[in-house]
Amino acid sequence: MSLEIVQRNLLNILEAVADAVTVSSATKRCRLVAVSKTKSAEMIESCFSQGQRHFGENYVQELEEKSAALASKCAEIRWHFIGQVQSNKISKICNSPGIWCVETVESEKHARLFDKEWSKHGASSSPLRVLVQVNTSEEENKGGIKISEAPKLAEFIRKECLNLKFDGFMTIGSFDNSHTDGANPDFEKLYAVRKSWSEITGETPESVELSMGMSDDFLQAIQQGSTSVRVGSKLFGAREYKK
Ligand SMILES: *Cc1c(COP(=O)(O)O)cnc(C)c1O
């Protein structure tokens, strides 16, 4: 896909996001995380030049390579790690320049490891933002913590992980639910998780993010309260995987 088309897609998606926010009764804001996995640094740079700042990667090696390649050219880039976390890759994620948010924390163990790793960055750096990934669709092959345990993990991060900033909840949801018309039950569940967290803590729900919605369902997700949509193929074109 040419850079011109990607730039045009970006403007179209940003406009669609803004329009959806205007009519949504469940959220007043929503940012776009451009999911650039398998796509080139050049494509990322062309979106950056149009003002896009948030980008998402789900393979550690790609995050490492692209964040290093773009560190000086795109200094204000904000990387989101959206892949499954493996303990032995946590230091690589934390050492990627411009890492802004890890969206896929699903256990106290990983939270502790991120906390410890980020503490090495010294008092001068601000806390690393993390989202608690919730397995709303309860599928075995999907990452994320159980719904009933999500608020507790969020509180663990807030109370025990001083180098981290708990910044909200994230879900992927089931394929079927994102390809069926009408309200998506996975999005409803994530919205309810944030609400129960808010009731437990006394914090307002809107003070943290709800990361839900991808290429096929980001408008529906905004209607249901998403504050952060993760869009890949609709922006950059279909992904090709090497065999
Ligand atoms: C790949 C990916 C996306 C983007 O998917 P598209 O359907 O291409 O928009 C969003 N979130 C996660 C966690 C992903 O791995």
PDB file of C-alpha atoms and ligand atoms in Angstrom:
ATOM      1  CA  MET A   1       0.000   0.000   0.000  1.00  0.00           C
ATOM      2  CA  SER A   2       1.401   3.415  -0.931  1.00  0.00           C
ATOM      3  CA  LEU A   3       2.231   6.029   1.664  1.00  0.00           C
ATOM      4  CA  GLU A   4      -0.342   8.370   0.122  1.00  0.00           C
ATOM      5  CA  ILE A   5      -3.096   5.820   0.660  1.00  0.00           C
ATOM      6  CA  VAL A   6      -1.999   5.190   4.248  1.00  0.00           C
ATOM      7  CA  GLN A   7      -2.080   8.915   4.936  1.00  0.00           C
ATOM      8  CA  ARG A   8      -5.534   9.194   3.414  1.00  0.00           C
ATOM      9  CA  ASN A   9      -6.724   6.205   5.455  1.00  0.00           C
ATOM     10  CA  LEU A  10      -5.369   7.874   8.580  1.00  0.00           C
ATOM     11  CA  LEU A  11      -7.338  11.069   7.975  1.00  0.00           C
ATOM     12  CA  ASN A  12     -10.502   9.093   7.196  1.00  0.00           C
ATOM     13  CA  ILE A  13     -10.196   6.991  10.339  1.00  0.00           C
ATOM     14  CA  LEU A  14      -9.485  10.016  12.546  1.00  0.00           C
ATOM     15  CA  GLU A  15     -12.557  11.707  11.128  1.00  0.00           C
ATOM     16  CA  ALA A  16     -14.698   8.619  11.700  1.00  0.00           C
ATOM     17  CA  VAL A  17     -13.404   8.361  15.297  1.00  0.00           C
ATOM     18  CA  ALA A  18     -14.209  12.016  15.948  1.00  0.00           C
ATOM     19  CA  ASP A  19     -17.717  11.639  14.486  1.00  0.00           C
ATOM     20  CA  ALA A  20     -18.375   8.520  16.550  1.00  0.00           C
ATOM     21  CA  VAL A  21     -17.282  10.304  19.736  1.00  0.00           C
ATOM     22  CA  THR A  22     -19.672  13.143  18.982  1.00  0.00           C
ATOM     23  CA  VAL A  23     -22.669  10.821  18.915  1.00  0.00           C
ATOM     24  CA  SER A  24     -21.561   8.375  21.620  1.00  0.00           C
ATOM     25  CA  SER A  25     -23.337   8.640  24.940  1.00  0.00           C
ATOM     26  CA  ALA A  26     -20.724   6.400  26.595  1.00  0.00           C
ATOM     27  CA  THR A  27     -17.516   8.386  26.016  1.00  0.00           C
ATOM     28  CA  LYS A  28     -16.421  11.952  25.327  1.00  0.00           C
ATOM     29  CA  ARG A  29     -12.980  11.148  23.989  1.00  0.00           C
ATOM     30  CA  CYS A  30     -11.161   8.499  22.002  1.00  0.00           C
ATOM     31  CA  ARG A  31      -7.621   8.264  20.719  1.00  0.00           C
ATOM     32  CA  LEU A  32      -6.324   6.182  17.853  1.00  0.00           C
ATOM     33  CA  VAL A  33      -3.522   3.696  18.396  1.00  0.00           C
ATOM     34  CA  ALA A  34      -2.133   2.863  14.957  1.00  0.00           C
ATOM     35  CA  VAL A  35      -1.256  -0.836  15.017  1.00  0.00           C
ATOM     36  CA  SER A  36       1.843  -1.116  12.852  1.00  0.00           C
ATOM     37  CA  LYS A  37       2.820  -4.766  13.349  1.00  0.00           C
ATOM     38  CA  THR A  38       4.479  -6.217  10.230  1.00  0.00           C
ATOM     39  CA  LYS A  39       4.508  -2.736   8.664  1.00  0.00           C
ATOM     40  CA  SER A  40       7.591  -0.690   7.841  1.00  0.00           C
ATOM     41  CA  ALA A  41       9.179   2.132   9.794  1.00  0.00           C
ATOM     42  CA  GLU A  42       8.609   4.247   6.693  1.00  0.00           C
ATOM     43  CA  MET A  43       4.837   3.782   6.944  1.00  0.00           C
ATOM     44  CA  ILE A  44       4.923   4.697  10.611  1.00  0.00           C
ATOM     45  CA  GLU A  45       6.935   7.792   9.845  1.00  0.00           C
ATOM     46  CA  SER A  46       4.449   8.890   7.212  1.00  0.00           C
ATOM     47  CA  CYS A  47       1.628   8.757   9.778  1.00  0.00           C
ATOM     48  CA  PHE A  48       3.804  10.482  12.354  1.00  0.00           C
ATOM     49  CA  SER A  49       4.368  13.313   9.884  1.00  0.00           C
ATOM     50  CA  GLN A  50       0.566  13.759   9.776  1.00  0.00           C
ATOM     51  CA  GLY A  51       0.454  14.170  13.546  1.00  0.00           C
ATOM     52  CA  GLN A  52      -0.232  10.593  14.644  1.00  0.00           C
ATOM     53  CA  ARG A  53       1.666   9.826  17.882  1.00  0.00           C
ATOM     54  CA  HIS A  54       0.317   6.547  19.330  1.00  0.00           C
ATOM     55  CA  PHE A  55       1.485   3.333  17.663  1.00  0.00           C
ATOM     56  CA  GLY A  56       1.001  -0.277  18.747  1.00  0.00           C
ATOM     57  CA  GLU A  57       3.205  -3.336  18.257  1.00  0.00           C
ATOM     58  CA  ASN A  58       2.615  -6.865  19.466  1.00  0.00           C
ATOM     59  CA  TYR A  59       5.907  -8.573  18.704  1.00  0.00           C
ATOM     60  CA  VAL A  60       8.795  -7.602  20.974  1.00  0.00           C
ATOM     61  CA  GLN A  61      11.403  -7.857  18.265  1.00  0.00           C
ATOM     62  CA  GLU A  62       9.489  -5.516  15.964  1.00  0.00           C
ATOM     63  CA  LEU A  63       8.969  -3.068  18.802  1.00  0.00           C
ATOM     64  CA  GLU A  64      12.693  -3.094  19.544  1.00  0.00           C
ATOM     65  CA  GLU A  65      13.723  -2.614  15.928  1.00  0.00           C
ATOM     66  CA  LYS A  66      11.226   0.064  14.938  1.00  0.00           C
ATOM     67  CA  SER A  67      11.476   2.038  18.167  1.00  0.00           C
ATOM     68  CA  ALA A  68      15.256   2.160  17.761  1.00  0.00           C
ATOM     69  CA  ALA A  69      15.017   3.102  14.082  1.00  0.00           C
ATOM     70  CA  LEU A  70      12.581   5.951  14.761  1.00  0.00           C
ATOM     71  CA  ALA A  71      13.935   7.188  18.106  1.00  0.00           C
ATOM     72  CA  SER A  72      15.591  10.333  16.789  1.00  0.00           C
ATOM     73  CA  LYS A  73      13.353  11.038  13.767  1.00  0.00           C
ATOM     74  CA  CYS A  74      10.111  10.632  15.710  1.00  0.00           C
ATOM     75  CA  ALA A  75      11.178  11.557  19.233  1.00  0.00           C
ATOM     76  CA  GLU A  76       7.656  12.189  20.569  1.00  0.00           C
ATOM     77  CA  ILE A  77       6.302   8.830  19.405  1.00  0.00           C
ATOM     78  CA  ARG A  78       4.261   6.913  21.998  1.00  0.00           C
ATOM     79  CA  TRP A  79       4.595   3.153  21.677  1.00  0.00           C
ATOM     80  CA  HIS A  80       1.983   0.753  23.016  1.00  0.00           C
ATOM     81  CA  PHE A  81       2.919  -2.861  23.546  1.00  0.00           C
ATOM     82  CA  ILE A  82      -0.215  -4.879  22.756  1.00  0.00           C
ATOM     83  CA  GLY A  83       1.147  -8.424  22.462  1.00  0.00           C
ATOM     84  CA  GLN A  84       1.192 -11.270  24.911  1.00  0.00           C
ATOM     85  CA  VAL A  85       3.797 -10.658  27.614  1.00  0.00           C
ATOM     86  CA  GLN A  86       6.538 -13.192  28.284  1.00  0.00           C
ATOM     87  CA  SER A  87       8.579 -12.712  31.449  1.00  0.00           C
ATOM     88  CA  ASN A  88      11.904 -12.989  29.669  1.00  0.00           C
ATOM     89  CA  LYS A  89      10.998 -10.176  27.236  1.00  0.00           C
ATOM     90  CA  ILE A  90       9.963  -7.599  29.818  1.00  0.00           C
ATOM     91  CA  SER A  91      13.332  -5.861  29.954  1.00  0.00           C
ATOM     92  CA  LYS A  92      13.364  -5.561  26.146  1.00  0.00           C
ATOM     93  CA  ILE A  93       9.932  -3.939  26.196  1.00  0.00           C
ATOM     94  CA  CYS A  94      10.998  -1.503  28.915  1.00  0.00           C
ATOM     95  CA  ASN A  95      14.203  -0.602  27.095  1.00  0.00           C
ATOM     96  CA  SER A  96      12.489   0.239  23.816  1.00  0.00           C
ATOM     97  CA  PRO A  97      12.807   4.000  23.337  1.00  0.00           C
ATOM     98  CA  GLY A  98       9.461   5.763  23.499  1.00  0.00           C
ATOM     99  CA  ILE A  99       7.567   2.923  25.206  1.00  0.00           C
ATOM    100  CA  TRP A 100       4.469   4.631  26.578  1.00  0.00           C
ATOM    101  CA  CYS A 101       2.005   1.970  27.637  1.00  0.00           C
ATOM    102  CA  VAL A 102       1.897  -1.809  28.078  1.00  0.00           C
ATOM    103  CA  GLU A 103      -1.710  -2.791  27.362  1.00  0.00           C
ATOM    104  CA  THR A 104      -1.455  -6.487  28.123  1.00  0.00           C
ATOM    105  CA  VAL A 105      -0.676  -6.959  31.808  1.00  0.00           C
ATOM    106  CA  GLU A 106      -2.675  -9.955  33.049  1.00  0.00           C
ATOM    107  CA  SER A 107      -1.038 -11.108  36.290  1.00  0.00           C
ATOM    108  CA  GLU A 108       0.516  -9.832  39.502  1.00  0.00           C
ATOM    109  CA  LYS A 109       3.670 -11.640  38.504  1.00  0.00           C
ATOM    110  CA  HIS A 110       4.072  -9.638  35.311  1.00  0.00           C
ATOM    111  CA  ALA A 111       3.084  -6.412  37.050  1.00  0.00           C
ATOM    112  CA  ARG A 112       5.825  -6.960  39.625  1.00  0.00           C
ATOM    113  CA  LEU A 113       8.391  -7.703  36.914  1.00  0.00           C
ATOM    114  CA  PHE A 114       7.487  -4.558  34.959  1.00  0.00           C
ATOM    115  CA  ASP A 115       7.634  -2.559  38.175  1.00  0.00           C
ATOM    116  CA  LYS A 116      11.086  -3.872  39.007  1.00  0.00           C
ATOM    117  CA  GLU A 117      12.392  -3.363  35.481  1.00  0.00           C
ATOM    118  CA  TRP A 118      11.010   0.161  35.190  1.00  0.00           C
ATOM    119  CA  SER A 119      12.562   1.122  38.552  1.00  0.00           C
ATOM    120  CA  LYS A 120      15.954   0.809  36.840  1.00  0.00           C
ATOM    121  CA  HIS A 121      15.037   3.823  34.721  1.00  0.00           C
ATOM    122  CA  GLY A 122      15.564   6.020  37.759  1.00  0.00           C
ATOM    123  CA  ALA A 123      13.527   8.588  39.601  1.00  0.00           C
ATOM    124  CA  SER A 124      13.655  11.054  36.709  1.00  0.00           C
ATOM    125  CA  SER A 125      11.431   9.006  34.419  1.00  0.00           C
ATOM    126  CA  SER A 126       7.674   9.072  34.798  1.00  0.00           C
ATOM    127  CA  PRO A 127       5.854   5.823  35.658  1.00  0.00           C
ATOM    128  CA  LEU A 128       5.190   3.318  32.895  1.00  0.00           C
ATOM    129  CA  ARG A 129       1.496   3.220  32.020  1.00  0.00           C
ATOM    130  CA  VAL A 130      -0.087  -0.208  32.088  1.00  0.00           C
ATOM    131  CA  LEU A 131      -3.513  -1.530  31.217  1.00  0.00           C
ATOM    132  CA  VAL A 132      -5.012  -4.672  32.676  1.00  0.00           C
ATOM    133  CA  GLN A 133      -5.992  -7.026  29.855  1.00  0.00           C
ATOM    134  CA  VAL A 134      -9.311  -8.741  30.517  1.00  0.00           C
ATOM    135  CA  ASN A 135     -10.446 -11.962  28.843  1.00  0.00           C
ATOM    136  CA  THR A 136     -14.029 -10.811  28.350  1.00  0.00           C
ATOM    137  CA  SER A 137     -14.889 -13.593  25.896  1.00  0.00           C
ATOM    138  CA  GLU A 138     -13.520 -16.298  28.218  1.00  0.00           C
ATOM    139  CA  GLU A 139     -11.836 -18.073  25.325  1.00  0.00           C
ATOM    140  CA  GLU A 140      -8.897 -20.254  26.294  1.00  0.00           C
ATOM    141  CA  ASN A 141      -6.712 -18.987  23.475  1.00  0.00           C
ATOM    142  CA  LYS A 142      -7.226 -15.320  24.419  1.00  0.00           C
ATOM    143  CA  GLY A 143      -4.951 -13.563  26.849  1.00  0.00           C
ATOM    144  CA  GLY A 144      -6.184 -11.596  29.818  1.00  0.00           C
ATOM    145  CA  ILE A 145      -7.277 -12.036  33.388  1.00  0.00           C
ATOM    146  CA  LYS A 146     -10.726 -13.239  34.403  1.00  0.00           C
ATOM    147  CA  ILE A 147     -13.370 -10.532  34.698  1.00  0.00           C
ATOM    148  CA  SER A 148     -13.913 -11.198  38.388  1.00  0.00           C
ATOM    149  CA  GLU A 149     -10.208 -10.704  39.166  1.00  0.00           C
ATOM    150  CA  ALA A 150      -9.516  -7.648  37.023  1.00  0.00           C
ATOM    151  CA  PRO A 151     -10.352  -4.890  39.567  1.00  0.00           C
ATOM    152  CA  LYS A 152      -8.130  -6.593  42.141  1.00  0.00           C
ATOM    153  CA  LEU A 153      -5.162  -6.674  39.750  1.00  0.00           C
ATOM    154  CA  ALA A 154      -5.781  -3.009  38.957  1.00  0.00           C
ATOM    155  CA  GLU A 155      -5.656  -2.186  42.652  1.00  0.00           C
ATOM    156  CA  PHE A 156      -2.539  -4.288  43.121  1.00  0.00           C
ATOM    157  CA  ILE A 157      -0.806  -2.193  40.464  1.00  0.00           C
ATOM    158  CA  ARG A 158      -1.984   1.076  41.993  1.00  0.00           C
ATOM    159  CA  LYS A 159      -0.992   0.159  45.529  1.00  0.00           C
ATOM    160  CA  GLU A 160       2.061  -2.053  45.120  1.00  0.00           C
ATOM    161  CA  CYS A 161       3.759  -1.060  41.872  1.00  0.00           C
ATOM    162  CA  LEU A 162       5.067   2.419  42.474  1.00  0.00           C
ATOM    163  CA  ASN A 163       6.937   2.609  39.175  1.00  0.00           C
ATOM    164  CA  LEU A 164       3.793   1.843  37.201  1.00  0.00           C
ATOM    165  CA  LYS A 165       0.676   3.864  36.551  1.00  0.00           C
ATOM    166  CA  PHE A 166      -2.530   1.858  36.303  1.00  0.00           C
ATOM    167  CA  ASP A 167      -4.163   3.452  33.281  1.00  0.00           C
ATOM    168  CA  GLY A 168      -7.212   1.336  32.500  1.00  0.00           C
ATOM    169  CA  PHE A 169      -8.517  -1.892  31.010  1.00  0.00           C
ATOM    170  CA  MET A 170      -8.071  -3.539  27.620  1.00  0.00           C
ATOM    171  CA  THR A 171      -9.807  -6.375  25.811  1.00  0.00           C
ATOM    172  CA  ILE A 172      -9.653  -8.083  22.434  1.00  0.00           C
ATOM    173  CA  GLY A 173     -12.939 -10.002  22.566  1.00  0.00           C
ATOM    174  CA  SER A 174     -14.113 -12.829  20.376  1.00  0.00           C
ATOM    175  CA  PHE A 175     -14.046 -12.774  16.587  1.00  0.00           C
ATOM    176  CA  ASP A 176     -17.714 -13.669  16.379  1.00  0.00           C
ATOM    177  CA  ASN A 177     -18.777 -10.899  18.710  1.00  0.00           C
ATOM    178  CA  SER A 178     -16.905  -8.327  16.672  1.00  0.00           C
ATOM    179  CA  HIS A 179     -18.523  -9.534  13.455  1.00  0.00           C
ATOM    180  CA  THR A 180     -22.121  -9.511  14.649  1.00  0.00           C
ATOM    181  CA  ASP A 181     -24.347  -6.456  14.421  1.00  0.00           C
ATOM    182  CA  GLY A 182     -25.532  -4.672  17.520  1.00  0.00           C
ATOM    183  CA  ALA A 183     -24.003  -4.167  20.949  1.00  0.00           C
ATOM    184  CA  ASN A 184     -20.873  -6.250  21.495  1.00  0.00           C
ATOM    185  CA  PRO A 185     -21.123  -8.244  24.763  1.00  0.00           C
ATOM    186  CA  ASP A 186     -17.332  -8.194  25.230  1.00  0.00           C
ATOM    187  CA  PHE A 187     -17.326  -4.394  25.150  1.00  0.00           C
ATOM    188  CA  GLU A 188     -20.251  -4.332  27.582  1.00  0.00           C
ATOM    189  CA  LYS A 189     -18.275  -6.524  29.937  1.00  0.00           C
ATOM    190  CA  LEU A 190     -15.172  -4.341  29.813  1.00  0.00           C
ATOM    191  CA  TYR A 191     -17.289  -1.248  30.441  1.00  0.00           C
ATOM    192  CA  ALA A 192     -18.769  -2.988  33.490  1.00  0.00           C
ATOM    193  CA  VAL A 193     -15.316  -3.984  34.776  1.00  0.00           C
ATOM    194  CA  ARG A 194     -14.245  -0.345  34.806  1.00  0.00           C
ATOM    195  CA  LYS A 195     -17.485   0.582  36.558  1.00  0.00           C
ATOM    196  CA  SER A 196     -16.999  -1.958  39.319  1.00  0.00           C
ATOM    197  CA  TRP A 197     -13.368  -0.865  39.715  1.00  0.00           C
ATOM    198  CA  SER A 198     -14.634   2.685  40.090  1.00  0.00           C
ATOM    199  CA  GLU A 199     -17.176   1.666  42.725  1.00  0.00           C
ATOM    200  CA  ILE A 200     -14.536  -0.182  44.717  1.00  0.00           C
ATOM    201  CA  THR A 201     -11.982   2.630  44.595  1.00  0.00           C
ATOM    202  CA  GLY A 202     -14.114   5.765  44.487  1.00  0.00           C
ATOM    203  CA  GLU A 203     -12.221   6.917  41.385  1.00  0.00           C
ATOM    204  CA  THR A 204     -14.277   8.143  38.443  1.00  0.00           C
ATOM    205  CA  PRO A 205     -14.490   5.634  35.583  1.00  0.00           C
ATOM    206  CA  GLU A 206     -13.442   8.286  33.070  1.00  0.00           C
ATOM    207  CA  SER A 207     -10.126   8.779  34.860  1.00  0.00           C
ATOM    208  CA  VAL A 208      -8.793   5.645  33.163  1.00  0.00           C
ATOM    209  CA  GLU A 209      -8.833   4.233  29.647  1.00  0.00           C
ATOM    210  CA  LEU A 210     -10.944   1.548  28.016  1.00  0.00           C
ATOM    211  CA  SER A 211      -8.914   0.065  25.154  1.00  0.00           C
ATOM    212  CA  MET A 212     -11.308  -1.828  22.886  1.00  0.00           C
ATOM    213  CA  GLY A 213     -12.161  -1.903  19.201  1.00  0.00           C
ATOM    214  CA  MET A 214     -10.080  -2.827  16.145  1.00  0.00           C
ATOM    215  CA  SER A 215     -10.444  -2.340  12.370  1.00  0.00           C
ATOM    216  CA  ASP A 216     -13.783  -4.112  12.061  1.00  0.00           C
ATOM    217  CA  ASP A 217     -15.500  -2.779  15.156  1.00  0.00           C
ATOM    218  CA  PHE A 218     -13.903   0.462  16.362  1.00  0.00           C
ATOM    219  CA  LEU A 219     -17.012   2.548  15.687  1.00  0.00           C
ATOM    220  CA  GLN A 220     -19.154   0.111  17.664  1.00  0.00           C
ATOM    221  CA  ALA A 221     -16.542   0.178  20.455  1.00  0.00           C
ATOM    222  CA  ILE A 222     -16.717   3.979  20.682  1.00  0.00           C
ATOM    223  CA  GLN A 223     -20.496   3.790  20.864  1.00  0.00           C
ATOM    224  CA  GLN A 224     -19.963   1.491  23.856  1.00  0.00           C
ATOM    225  CA  GLY A 225     -17.432   3.687  25.634  1.00  0.00           C
ATOM    226  CA  SER A 226     -13.980   2.985  24.148  1.00  0.00           C
ATOM    227  CA  THR A 227     -11.374   5.676  24.818  1.00  0.00           C
ATOM    228  CA  SER A 228      -8.615   4.010  22.805  1.00  0.00           C
ATOM    229  CA  VAL A 229      -9.129   2.089  19.581  1.00  0.00           C
ATOM    230  CA  ARG A 230      -6.386  -0.105  18.108  1.00  0.00           C
ATOM    231  CA  VAL A 231      -6.595  -0.045  14.324  1.00  0.00           C
ATOM    232  CA  GLY A 232      -4.182  -1.896  12.042  1.00  0.00           C
ATOM    233  CA  SER A 233      -5.330  -3.317   8.720  1.00  0.00           C
ATOM    234  CA  LYS A 234      -7.873  -0.612   7.990  1.00  0.00           C
ATOM    235  CA  LEU A 235      -5.050   1.916   8.200  1.00  0.00           C
ATOM    236  CA  PHE A 236      -2.008   0.116   6.802  1.00  0.00           C
ATOM    237  CA  GLY A 237      -3.644  -2.560   4.642  1.00  0.00           C
ATOM    238  CA  ALA A 238      -3.901  -6.317   5.186  1.00  0.00           C
ATOM    239  CA  ARG A 239      -0.933  -7.940   6.858  1.00  0.00           C
ATOM    240  CA  GLU A 240       1.216 -10.430   4.990  1.00  0.00           C
ATOM    241  CA  TYR A 241       2.991 -13.008   7.088  1.00  0.00           C
ATOM    242  CA  LYS A 242       6.132 -14.698   5.831  1.00  0.00           C
ATOM    243  CA  LYS A 243       5.736 -18.453   5.619  1.00  0.00           C
TER     244      LYS A 243
HETATM  245  C1  LIG B   1      -3.293  -6.787  15.425  1.00  0.00           C
HETATM  246  C2  LIG B   1      -3.994  -6.233  16.585  1.00  0.00           C
HETATM  247  C3  LIG B   1      -4.909  -5.172  16.447  1.00  0.00           C
HETATM  248  C4  LIG B   1      -5.275  -4.561  15.107  1.00  0.00           C
HETATM  249  O1  LIG B   1      -6.047  -5.438  14.370  1.00  0.00           O
HETATM  250  P1  LIG B   1      -6.777  -4.972  13.005  1.00  0.00           P
HETATM  251  O2  LIG B   1      -7.945  -5.858  12.901  1.00  0.00           O
HETATM  252  O3  LIG B   1      -5.787  -5.159  11.911  1.00  0.00           O
HETATM  253  O4  LIG B   1      -7.150  -3.558  13.169  1.00  0.00           O
HETATM  254  C5  LIG B   1      -5.502  -4.681  17.595  1.00  0.00           C
HETATM  255  N1  LIG B   1      -5.224  -5.179  18.808  1.00  0.00           N
HETATM  256  C6  LIG B   1      -4.350  -6.196  18.981  1.00  0.00           C
HETATM  257  C7  LIG B   1      -4.099  -6.692  20.357  1.00  0.00           C
HETATM  258  C8  LIG B   1      -3.717  -6.748  17.883  1.00  0.00           C
HETATM  259  O5  LIG B   1      -2.867  -7.767  18.069  1.00  0.00           O
END
